[in-house]
Amino acid sequence: MRIFNFSAGPAVLPTTVLEQVRDELLDWRGRGMGIMEMSHRGKDFAGVIAEAEADLRELMGIPANYKVLFLQGGATQQFAQIPMNLLAGRSADYIVTGAWSKKAYKEAQPFGAVRLAGSTEADAFTRLPRGDELKLDPQAAYLHICTNETIHGVEMFDLPEAPAGVPLVADMSSHILSRPMDVSRYGLIYAGAQKNIGPAGLVIVIVREDLLGKASAITPGVMDYAVMAEHGSMLNTPPTFGIYLAGLIFKDLKAQGGLTAVAQTNAAKAGKLYDAIEASGGFYRNPVELSCRSRMNVPFTLANPALDADFLAEAAELRLSGLKGHKSVGGMRASIYNAMSLEGVEALVALMQDFAARKG
């Protein structure tokens, strides 16, 4: 019996997809071997990666003038790779709304001039900055944001208005594919795979073509977006198994009705969990402002932290896993990505209600 896995990542994957992977692990389509054993230069894998890209383009409505790259190193490597490719001797603006955008801002600093255009750290990252709090440079090479902060549970539903001509660069790692997004509003989108896409190790970069070819002279070829685009993400051996599994998940999302249908399910799941928190009379609390509460990562604390261990123990008995909050925030965190079922959220809500009735 599988658990309900609320881990922030690596995270739950669709059972039907995992069952297909199991069935194809030793023999993919009668080839007598699995995807992990195939040459990335062969005809079979060329079809796998092309189909994965086509399905992702369809799901997200990616315009033709954007390249889709399947890379390695996760989103954290992109913190350095982005300024290496886009800074081009200029400065860049960063809006810091949580732990991950703060790390991106810090990681970019050795590569040139970066500016802190706005931050909500003084408010413990429980809200997004208002427009009048942002100090944006109209000459910036790009404006970097994190559209969903995994640790603090803050999600952007309305984007900041970048100055005309300044590309918006977004870390979407923890909510990509959770709802429709207008890709044309961004210059570059990147996302680590281990939340809504597939296994850890793969990162997807979606970059507008006019931003290619700006890499600094010290950028290695394998980290140069233009070079990787020219080689179809295969300058070196790509993470073939991760790309294959991601492709299966893209097909699964299409079968569900696409991102509009997925978004409705995600809103229903998040609504049930937030309603349970608000109806607890203060026994549970989510500190994030209502307008920017994440649908993917829901942190909450108990009024009495001494009860945390008991709550987690009871959750484990019910096969509810991965609920301990990040060490920098404490409390609990339920990550309810696409593959988390409504049944799983309902099981968590039932525990929360019962626990509060007994311990409150």
mmCIF file of C-alpha atoms in Angstrom:
data_model
loop_
_atom_site.group_PDB
_atom_site.id
_atom_site.type_symbol
_atom_site.label_atom_id
_atom_site.label_comp_id
_atom_site.label_asym_id
_atom_site.label_seq_id
_atom_site.Cartn_x
_atom_site.Cartn_y
_atom_site.Cartn_z
ATOM 1 C CA MET A 1 0.000 0.000 0.000
ATOM 2 C CA ARG A 2 1.419 3.361 -1.053
ATOM 3 C CA ILE A 3 1.583 6.229 1.409
ATOM 4 C CA PHE A 4 0.229 9.736 0.932
ATOM 5 C CA ASN A 5 3.481 11.573 0.251
ATOM 6 C CA PHE A 6 3.365 15.291 1.108
ATOM 7 C CA SER A 7 7.112 15.785 0.631
ATOM 8 C CA ALA A 8 8.255 19.045 -0.964
ATOM 9 C CA GLY A 9 10.548 17.196 -3.371
ATOM 10 C CA PRO A 10 11.503 14.746 -4.564
ATOM 11 C CA ALA A 11 7.773 14.364 -4.467
ATOM 12 C CA VAL A 12 4.867 12.084 -5.251
ATOM 13 C CA LEU A 13 4.558 10.858 -8.838
ATOM 14 C CA PRO A 14 1.387 9.556 -10.534
ATOM 15 C CA THR A 15 0.875 5.871 -9.751
ATOM 16 C CA THR A 16 -0.298 5.067 -13.264
ATOM 17 C CA VAL A 17 2.884 6.582 -14.688
ATOM 18 C CA LEU A 18 5.062 4.635 -12.272
ATOM 19 C CA GLU A 19 3.257 1.438 -13.212
ATOM 20 C CA GLN A 20 4.003 2.090 -16.876
ATOM 21 C CA VAL A 21 7.657 2.760 -16.029
ATOM 22 C CA ARG A 22 7.725 -0.533 -14.105
ATOM 23 C CA ASP A 23 6.315 -2.409 -17.057
ATOM 24 C CA GLU A 24 8.771 -0.824 -19.492
ATOM 25 C CA LEU A 25 11.844 -0.857 -17.272
ATOM 26 C CA LEU A 26 13.416 -3.987 -18.740
ATOM 27 C CA ASP A 27 11.888 -3.897 -22.191
ATOM 28 C CA TRP A 28 10.729 -0.653 -23.794
ATOM 29 C CA ARG A 29 8.420 -1.330 -26.744
ATOM 30 C CA GLY A 30 9.934 -4.694 -27.502
ATOM 31 C CA ARG A 31 13.484 -3.439 -27.827
ATOM 32 C CA GLY A 32 14.795 -5.910 -25.246
ATOM 33 C CA MET A 33 16.205 -3.115 -23.097
ATOM 34 C CA GLY A 34 14.987 -0.141 -21.101
ATOM 35 C CA ILE A 35 15.310 3.572 -21.768
ATOM 36 C CA MET A 36 18.198 3.877 -19.293
ATOM 37 C CA GLU A 37 20.233 1.491 -21.452
ATOM 38 C CA MET A 38 19.602 3.154 -24.807
ATOM 39 C CA SER A 39 21.934 5.455 -26.686
ATOM 40 C CA HIS A 40 20.792 9.047 -26.546
ATOM 41 C CA ARG A 41 21.934 9.329 -30.170
ATOM 42 C CA GLY A 42 19.672 6.536 -31.337
ATOM 43 C CA LYS A 43 16.420 6.871 -33.244
ATOM 44 C CA ASP A 44 14.327 5.590 -30.337
ATOM 45 C CA PHE A 45 15.448 8.151 -27.790
ATOM 46 C CA ALA A 46 15.369 10.928 -30.394
ATOM 47 C CA GLY A 47 11.668 10.168 -30.673
ATOM 48 C CA VAL A 48 11.205 10.177 -26.898
ATOM 49 C CA ILE A 49 12.741 13.626 -26.394
ATOM 50 C CA ALA A 50 10.985 15.116 -29.418
ATOM 51 C CA GLU A 51 7.612 13.826 -28.214
ATOM 52 C CA ALA A 52 8.239 15.114 -24.683
ATOM 53 C CA GLU A 53 9.027 18.574 -26.031
ATOM 54 C CA ALA A 54 5.981 18.587 -28.305
ATOM 55 C CA ASP A 55 3.676 17.589 -25.441
ATOM 56 C CA LEU A 56 5.156 20.218 -23.122
ATOM 57 C CA ARG A 57 4.738 22.873 -25.809
ATOM 58 C CA GLU A 58 1.098 21.874 -26.209
ATOM 59 C CA LEU A 59 0.397 21.810 -22.465
ATOM 60 C CA MET A 60 1.937 25.214 -21.786
ATOM 61 C CA GLY A 61 1.172 26.889 -25.102
ATOM 62 C CA ILE A 62 4.868 27.630 -25.669
ATOM 63 C CA PRO A 63 5.304 29.986 -28.657
ATOM 64 C CA ALA A 64 7.462 28.913 -31.587
ATOM 65 C CA ASN A 65 10.120 31.541 -30.822
ATOM 66 C CA TYR A 66 11.049 29.846 -27.541
ATOM 67 C CA LYS A 67 13.544 27.016 -27.147
ATOM 68 C CA VAL A 68 12.849 24.149 -24.739
ATOM 69 C CA LEU A 69 15.980 22.737 -23.113
ATOM 70 C CA PHE A 70 16.238 19.555 -21.069
ATOM 71 C CA LEU A 71 19.268 20.139 -18.849
ATOM 72 C CA GLN A 72 20.927 18.788 -15.715
ATOM 73 C CA GLY A 73 21.930 20.262 -12.368
ATOM 74 C CA GLY A 74 18.502 21.232 -11.093
ATOM 75 C CA ALA A 75 17.175 24.742 -10.577
ATOM 76 C CA THR A 76 20.014 25.627 -8.199
ATOM 77 C CA GLN A 77 22.539 25.389 -11.022
ATOM 78 C CA GLN A 78 20.379 27.824 -12.969
ATOM 79 C CA PHE A 79 20.963 30.433 -10.256
ATOM 80 C CA ALA A 80 24.489 30.758 -11.684
ATOM 81 C CA GLN A 81 23.778 29.735 -15.256
ATOM 82 C CA ILE A 82 21.226 32.505 -15.809
ATOM 83 C CA PRO A 83 23.583 35.440 -15.096
ATOM 84 C CA MET A 84 26.349 33.663 -17.041
ATOM 85 C CA ASN A 85 24.028 33.637 -20.051
ATOM 86 C CA LEU A 86 22.016 36.845 -19.699
ATOM 87 C CA LEU A 87 23.936 39.421 -17.679
ATOM 88 C CA ALA A 88 26.260 40.385 -20.555
ATOM 89 C CA GLY A 89 28.152 43.069 -18.608
ATOM 90 C CA ARG A 90 24.977 44.804 -17.444
ATOM 91 C CA SER A 91 23.048 44.647 -14.170
ATOM 92 C CA ALA A 92 20.022 42.557 -13.237
ATOM 93 C CA ASP A 93 17.158 43.044 -10.793
ATOM 94 C CA TYR A 94 16.016 40.427 -8.269
ATOM 95 C CA ILE A 95 12.802 40.393 -6.250
ATOM 96 C CA VAL A 96 13.269 38.310 -3.098
ATOM 97 C CA THR A 97 10.090 36.716 -1.763
ATOM 98 C CA GLY A 98 11.441 33.635 0.013
ATOM 99 C CA ALA A 99 14.368 31.309 0.537
ATOM 100 C CA TRP A 100 14.794 30.285 -3.089
ATOM 101 C CA SER A 101 14.741 33.741 -4.661
ATOM 102 C CA LYS A 102 17.130 34.847 -1.902
ATOM 103 C CA LYS A 103 19.535 32.063 -2.880
ATOM 104 C CA ALA A 104 19.211 32.969 -6.562
ATOM 105 C CA TYR A 105 20.049 36.598 -5.758
ATOM 106 C CA LYS A 106 23.110 35.580 -3.733
ATOM 107 C CA GLU A 107 24.342 33.100 -6.336
ATOM 108 C CA ALA A 108 24.204 35.682 -9.129
ATOM 109 C CA GLN A 109 26.388 38.229 -7.358
ATOM 110 C CA PRO A 110 29.819 36.836 -8.375
ATOM 111 C CA PHE A 111 28.906 37.187 -12.048
ATOM 112 C CA GLY A 112 28.285 40.930 -12.138
ATOM 113 C CA ALA A 113 26.078 43.708 -10.859
ATOM 114 C CA VAL A 114 22.815 42.522 -9.366
ATOM 115 C CA ARG A 115 20.318 44.714 -7.537
ATOM 116 C CA LEU A 116 17.816 43.898 -4.836
ATOM 117 C CA ALA A 117 14.712 45.380 -6.434
ATOM 118 C CA GLY A 118 12.394 44.421 -3.595
ATOM 119 C CA SER A 119 12.130 42.057 -0.642
ATOM 120 C CA THR A 120 9.590 40.911 1.932
ATOM 121 C CA GLU A 121 12.133 39.329 4.259
ATOM 122 C CA ALA A 122 11.282 41.882 6.968
ATOM 123 C CA ASP A 123 7.800 40.354 7.023
ATOM 124 C CA ALA A 124 9.185 36.803 7.214
ATOM 125 C CA PHE A 125 8.243 36.223 3.572
ATOM 126 C CA THR A 126 4.528 36.043 4.374
ATOM 127 C CA ARG A 127 3.466 38.296 1.508
ATOM 128 C CA LEU A 128 4.510 39.665 -1.865
ATOM 129 C CA PRO A 129 5.874 43.180 -2.302
ATOM 130 C CA ARG A 130 3.487 45.866 -3.478
ATOM 131 C CA GLY A 131 4.199 47.678 -6.700
ATOM 132 C CA ASP A 132 5.224 50.855 -4.870
ATOM 133 C CA GLU A 133 7.809 48.854 -2.902
ATOM 134 C CA LEU A 134 9.702 47.784 -6.020
ATOM 135 C CA LYS A 135 12.647 49.747 -7.346
ATOM 136 C CA LEU A 136 13.101 48.484 -10.888
ATOM 137 C CA ASP A 137 15.881 49.454 -13.281
ATOM 138 C CA PRO A 138 14.580 50.136 -16.815
ATOM 139 C CA GLN A 139 18.059 49.253 -18.131
ATOM 140 C CA ALA A 140 18.299 45.876 -16.367
ATOM 141 C CA ALA A 141 19.358 42.853 -18.388
ATOM 142 C CA TYR A 142 16.499 40.936 -16.746
ATOM 143 C CA LEU A 143 14.172 40.868 -13.743
ATOM 144 C CA HIS A 144 14.289 37.630 -11.727
ATOM 145 C CA ILE A 145 11.387 36.295 -9.654
ATOM 146 C CA CYS A 146 10.368 33.030 -8.009
ATOM 147 C CA THR A 147 6.702 32.520 -8.808
ATOM 148 C CA ASN A 148 6.130 29.963 -6.039
ATOM 149 C CA GLU A 149 8.265 29.824 -2.908
ATOM 150 C CA THR A 150 8.299 26.178 -1.828
ATOM 151 C CA ILE A 151 9.424 26.777 1.761
ATOM 152 C CA HIS A 152 7.284 29.791 2.656
ATOM 153 C CA GLY A 153 4.188 28.881 0.634
ATOM 154 C CA VAL A 154 3.915 32.158 -1.288
ATOM 155 C CA GLU A 155 2.639 32.074 -4.878
ATOM 156 C CA MET A 156 2.418 34.825 -7.496
ATOM 157 C CA PHE A 157 -0.951 34.937 -9.230
ATOM 158 C CA ASP A 158 -0.287 38.429 -10.602
ATOM 159 C CA LEU A 159 3.129 39.160 -12.053
ATOM 160 C CA PRO A 160 5.150 42.294 -11.291
ATOM 161 C CA GLU A 161 5.255 44.721 -14.190
ATOM 162 C CA ALA A 162 8.784 44.673 -15.551
ATOM 163 C CA PRO A 163 9.944 47.862 -17.309
ATOM 164 C CA ALA A 164 9.489 47.821 -21.078
ATOM 165 C CA GLY A 165 12.120 45.699 -22.750
ATOM 166 C CA VAL A 166 13.300 44.008 -19.540
ATOM 167 C CA PRO A 167 12.833 40.211 -19.795
ATOM 168 C CA LEU A 168 11.116 38.489 -16.882
ATOM 169 C CA VAL A 169 13.026 35.423 -15.646
ATOM 170 C CA ALA A 170 11.058 33.040 -13.430
ATOM 171 C CA ASP A 171 11.893 30.097 -11.215
ATOM 172 C CA MET A 172 8.713 27.996 -11.495
ATOM 173 C CA SER A 173 10.129 24.835 -9.954
ATOM 174 C CA SER A 174 7.338 24.126 -7.495
ATOM 175 C CA HIS A 175 4.247 25.077 -9.489
ATOM 176 C CA ILE A 176 5.030 24.640 -13.167
ATOM 177 C CA LEU A 177 2.228 22.694 -14.905
ATOM 178 C CA SER A 178 -0.131 23.299 -11.970
ATOM 179 C CA ARG A 179 -2.216 25.834 -13.913
ATOM 180 C CA PRO A 180 -2.121 27.673 -17.257
ATOM 181 C CA MET A 181 0.600 30.322 -17.560
ATOM 182 C CA ASP A 182 1.164 32.817 -20.363
ATOM 183 C CA VAL A 183 4.679 31.869 -21.455
ATOM 184 C CA SER A 184 4.899 34.895 -23.750
ATOM 185 C CA ARG A 185 5.098 37.172 -20.690
ATOM 186 C CA TYR A 186 8.467 35.685 -19.759
ATOM 187 C CA GLY A 187 11.901 35.847 -21.301
ATOM 188 C CA LEU A 188 12.992 32.667 -19.539
ATOM 189 C CA ILE A 189 11.286 30.058 -17.347
ATOM 190 C CA TYR A 190 13.158 27.356 -15.477
ATOM 191 C CA ALA A 191 12.015 24.536 -13.241
ATOM 192 C CA GLY A 192 13.598 21.639 -11.411
ATOM 193 C CA ALA A 193 11.754 18.440 -12.231
ATOM 194 C CA GLN A 194 11.317 16.830 -8.818
ATOM 195 C CA LYS A 195 7.962 18.364 -7.956
ATOM 196 C CA ASN A 196 5.505 18.376 -10.883
ATOM 197 C CA ILE A 197 7.628 17.043 -13.753
ATOM 198 C CA GLY A 198 9.524 13.903 -12.777
ATOM 199 C CA PRO A 199 12.627 12.644 -10.988
ATOM 200 C CA ALA A 200 15.348 14.828 -9.493
ATOM 201 C CA GLY A 201 18.313 15.749 -11.680
ATOM 202 C CA LEU A 202 16.420 17.113 -14.666
ATOM 203 C CA VAL A 203 15.740 20.816 -15.136
ATOM 204 C CA ILE A 204 13.696 22.373 -17.912
ATOM 205 C CA VAL A 205 14.560 25.779 -19.353
ATOM 206 C CA ILE A 206 12.178 27.607 -21.688
ATOM 207 C CA VAL A 207 14.005 30.569 -23.214
ATOM 208 C CA ARG A 208 13.052 33.154 -25.827
ATOM 209 C CA GLU A 209 15.324 32.929 -28.829
ATOM 210 C CA ASP A 210 16.430 36.573 -28.776
ATOM 211 C CA LEU A 211 18.049 35.947 -25.366
ATOM 212 C CA LEU A 212 20.389 33.308 -26.755
ATOM 213 C CA GLY A 213 23.970 34.090 -27.729
ATOM 214 C CA LYS A 214 24.655 36.531 -24.883
ATOM 215 C CA ALA A 215 26.747 34.227 -22.678
ATOM 216 C CA SER A 216 29.970 35.524 -21.166
ATOM 217 C CA ALA A 217 33.236 34.293 -22.646
ATOM 218 C CA ILE A 218 33.965 32.134 -19.598
ATOM 219 C CA THR A 219 30.710 30.168 -19.893
ATOM 220 C CA PRO A 220 31.369 26.465 -20.601
ATOM 221 C CA GLY A 221 29.598 25.128 -23.666
ATOM 222 C CA VAL A 222 27.502 22.754 -21.597
ATOM 223 C CA MET A 223 26.159 25.764 -19.642
ATOM 224 C CA ASP A 224 25.603 28.000 -22.689
ATOM 225 C CA TYR A 225 21.920 28.023 -23.615
ATOM 226 C CA ALA A 226 22.696 28.791 -27.267
ATOM 227 C CA VAL A 227 25.073 25.850 -27.556
ATOM 228 C CA MET A 228 22.657 23.482 -25.841
ATOM 229 C CA ALA A 229 19.805 24.688 -28.058
ATOM 230 C CA GLU A 230 21.931 24.168 -31.178
ATOM 231 C CA HIS A 231 22.580 20.571 -30.082
ATOM 232 C CA GLY A 232 18.992 19.812 -29.110
ATOM 233 C CA SER A 233 19.904 19.520 -25.399
ATOM 234 C CA MET A 234 22.381 16.792 -26.331
ATOM 235 C CA LEU A 235 25.818 18.380 -26.406
ATOM 236 C CA ASN A 236 26.529 15.826 -23.681
ATOM 237 C CA THR A 237 24.521 12.787 -22.588
ATOM 238 C CA PRO A 238 21.241 14.164 -21.243
ATOM 239 C CA PRO A 239 19.324 12.683 -18.278
ATOM 240 C CA THR A 240 17.563 10.213 -20.555
ATOM 241 C CA PHE A 241 15.473 8.422 -17.928
ATOM 242 C CA GLY A 242 14.290 11.724 -16.423
ATOM 243 C CA ILE A 243 13.250 13.000 -19.857
ATOM 244 C CA TYR A 244 11.407 9.757 -20.612
ATOM 245 C CA LEU A 245 9.522 9.896 -17.300
ATOM 246 C CA ALA A 246 8.735 13.587 -17.746
ATOM 247 C CA GLY A 247 7.297 12.775 -21.158
ATOM 248 C CA LEU A 248 4.971 10.195 -19.607
ATOM 249 C CA ILE A 249 3.791 12.758 -17.046
ATOM 250 C CA PHE A 250 3.118 15.300 -19.807
ATOM 251 C CA LYS A 251 0.891 12.721 -21.510
ATOM 252 C CA ASP A 252 -0.839 11.996 -18.201
ATOM 253 C CA LEU A 253 -1.615 15.704 -17.737
ATOM 254 C CA LYS A 254 -2.993 15.903 -21.275
ATOM 255 C CA ALA A 255 -5.198 12.899 -20.560
ATOM 256 C CA GLN A 256 -6.605 14.713 -17.524
ATOM 257 C CA GLY A 257 -7.800 17.519 -19.772
ATOM 258 C CA GLY A 258 -4.738 19.756 -19.770
ATOM 259 C CA LEU A 259 -3.712 22.492 -17.360
ATOM 260 C CA THR A 260 -7.131 24.141 -17.101
ATOM 261 C CA ALA A 261 -8.582 20.922 -15.682
ATOM 262 C CA VAL A 262 -5.519 20.337 -13.521
ATOM 263 C CA ALA A 263 -5.826 23.859 -12.105
ATOM 264 C CA GLN A 264 -9.430 23.235 -11.050
ATOM 265 C CA THR A 265 -8.415 20.099 -9.172
ATOM 266 C CA ASN A 266 -5.489 21.866 -7.523
ATOM 267 C CA ALA A 267 -7.693 24.765 -6.427
ATOM 268 C CA ALA A 268 -10.164 22.305 -4.872
ATOM 269 C CA LYS A 269 -7.415 20.467 -2.984
ATOM 270 C CA ALA A 270 -5.836 23.669 -1.672
ATOM 271 C CA GLY A 271 -9.241 25.073 -0.752
ATOM 272 C CA LYS A 272 -10.050 22.060 1.435
ATOM 273 C CA LEU A 273 -6.755 22.339 3.285
ATOM 274 C CA TYR A 274 -6.883 26.097 3.821
ATOM 275 C CA ASP A 275 -10.521 25.853 4.919
ATOM 276 C CA ALA A 276 -9.525 23.316 7.551
ATOM 277 C CA ILE A 277 -6.812 25.636 8.840
ATOM 278 C CA GLU A 278 -9.133 28.638 9.001
ATOM 279 C CA ALA A 279 -11.926 26.629 10.648
ATOM 280 C CA SER A 280 -9.659 25.371 13.446
ATOM 281 C CA GLY A 281 -10.207 28.408 15.667
ATOM 282 C CA GLY A 282 -6.504 29.184 15.771
ATOM 283 C CA PHE A 283 -5.350 25.639 16.547
ATOM 284 C CA TYR A 284 -3.665 25.692 13.120
ATOM 285 C CA ARG A 285 -2.350 28.803 11.445
ATOM 286 C CA ASN A 286 -1.020 29.709 8.023
ATOM 287 C CA PRO A 287 0.842 33.046 8.142
ATOM 288 C CA VAL A 288 0.685 33.905 4.437
ATOM 289 C CA GLU A 289 -1.574 36.677 3.166
ATOM 290 C CA LEU A 290 -4.741 35.349 1.552
ATOM 291 C CA SER A 291 -3.988 36.797 -1.875
ATOM 292 C CA CYS A 292 -0.748 34.869 -2.309
ATOM 293 C CA ARG A 293 -1.270 31.560 -0.533
ATOM 294 C CA SER A 294 0.302 28.788 -2.573
ATOM 295 C CA ARG A 295 -1.826 26.016 -4.033
ATOM 296 C CA MET A 296 1.188 23.709 -4.056
ATOM 297 C CA ASN A 297 2.945 24.214 -0.702
ATOM 298 C CA VAL A 298 0.861 24.842 2.409
ATOM 299 C CA PRO A 299 2.868 25.576 5.569
ATOM 300 C CA PHE A 300 1.005 25.663 8.872
ATOM 301 C CA THR A 301 1.874 25.771 12.536
ATOM 302 C CA LEU A 302 0.126 24.402 15.605
ATOM 303 C CA ALA A 303 -0.779 26.884 18.318
ATOM 304 C CA ASN A 304 1.177 24.723 20.745
ATOM 305 C CA PRO A 305 4.499 23.644 19.149
ATOM 306 C CA ALA A 306 4.880 21.021 21.882
ATOM 307 C CA LEU A 307 2.231 19.039 20.000
ATOM 308 C CA ASP A 308 4.219 18.925 16.740
ATOM 309 C CA ALA A 309 5.850 15.575 17.475
ATOM 310 C CA ASP A 310 2.524 13.983 18.412
ATOM 311 C CA PHE A 311 0.898 15.276 15.231
ATOM 312 C CA LEU A 312 3.683 13.880 13.054
ATOM 313 C CA ALA A 313 3.584 10.550 14.878
ATOM 314 C CA GLU A 314 -0.146 10.197 14.316
ATOM 315 C CA ALA A 315 0.281 11.224 10.689
ATOM 316 C CA ALA A 316 2.886 8.489 10.220
ATOM 317 C CA GLU A 317 0.505 5.898 11.662
ATOM 318 C CA LEU A 318 -2.044 6.928 9.038
ATOM 319 C CA ARG A 319 0.609 6.711 6.290
ATOM 320 C CA LEU A 320 0.711 10.486 5.823
ATOM 321 C CA SER A 321 4.373 11.255 5.125
ATOM 322 C CA GLY A 322 6.579 14.288 4.525
ATOM 323 C CA LEU A 323 4.629 16.775 6.641
ATOM 324 C CA LYS A 324 7.417 18.180 8.798
ATOM 325 C CA GLY A 325 8.021 21.841 7.968
ATOM 326 C CA HIS A 326 11.303 23.183 6.676
ATOM 327 C CA LYS A 327 13.823 23.737 9.445
ATOM 328 C CA SER A 328 13.932 27.485 8.743
ATOM 329 C CA VAL A 329 10.168 27.840 9.287
ATOM 330 C CA GLY A 330 9.165 24.985 11.577
ATOM 331 C CA GLY A 331 5.701 23.558 12.029
ATOM 332 C CA MET A 332 4.203 21.564 9.185
ATOM 333 C CA ARG A 333 4.161 21.796 5.425
ATOM 334 C CA ALA A 334 1.879 19.883 3.088
ATOM 335 C CA SER A 335 3.058 19.896 -0.512
ATOM 336 C CA ILE A 336 0.055 19.027 -2.644
ATOM 337 C CA TYR A 337 1.473 18.842 -6.149
ATOM 338 C CA ASN A 338 -0.437 17.619 -9.193
ATOM 339 C CA ALA A 339 0.058 13.951 -8.314
ATOM 340 C CA MET A 340 -1.298 14.312 -4.768
ATOM 341 C CA SER A 341 -4.838 12.972 -4.839
ATOM 342 C CA LEU A 342 -7.896 14.643 -3.369
ATOM 343 C CA GLU A 343 -8.181 11.527 -1.206
ATOM 344 C CA GLY A 344 -4.778 12.298 0.301
ATOM 345 C CA VAL A 345 -5.763 15.870 1.141
ATOM 346 C CA GLU A 346 -9.014 14.651 2.671
ATOM 347 C CA ALA A 347 -7.091 12.157 4.819
ATOM 348 C CA LEU A 348 -4.862 14.962 6.099
ATOM 349 C CA VAL A 349 -7.841 17.211 6.816
ATOM 350 C CA ALA A 350 -9.553 14.397 8.732
ATOM 351 C CA LEU A 351 -6.462 13.955 10.896
ATOM 352 C CA MET A 352 -6.195 17.707 11.508
ATOM 353 C CA GLN A 353 -9.817 17.942 12.585
ATOM 354 C CA ASP A 354 -9.650 14.904 14.845
ATOM 355 C CA PHE A 355 -6.324 15.947 16.380
ATOM 356 C CA ALA A 356 -7.612 19.467 17.125
ATOM 357 C CA ALA A 357 -10.790 18.060 18.711
ATOM 358 C CA ARG A 358 -8.741 15.879 21.044
ATOM 359 C CA LYS A 359 -5.833 18.215 21.786
ATOM 360 C CA GLY A 360 -7.364 21.666 21.562
#
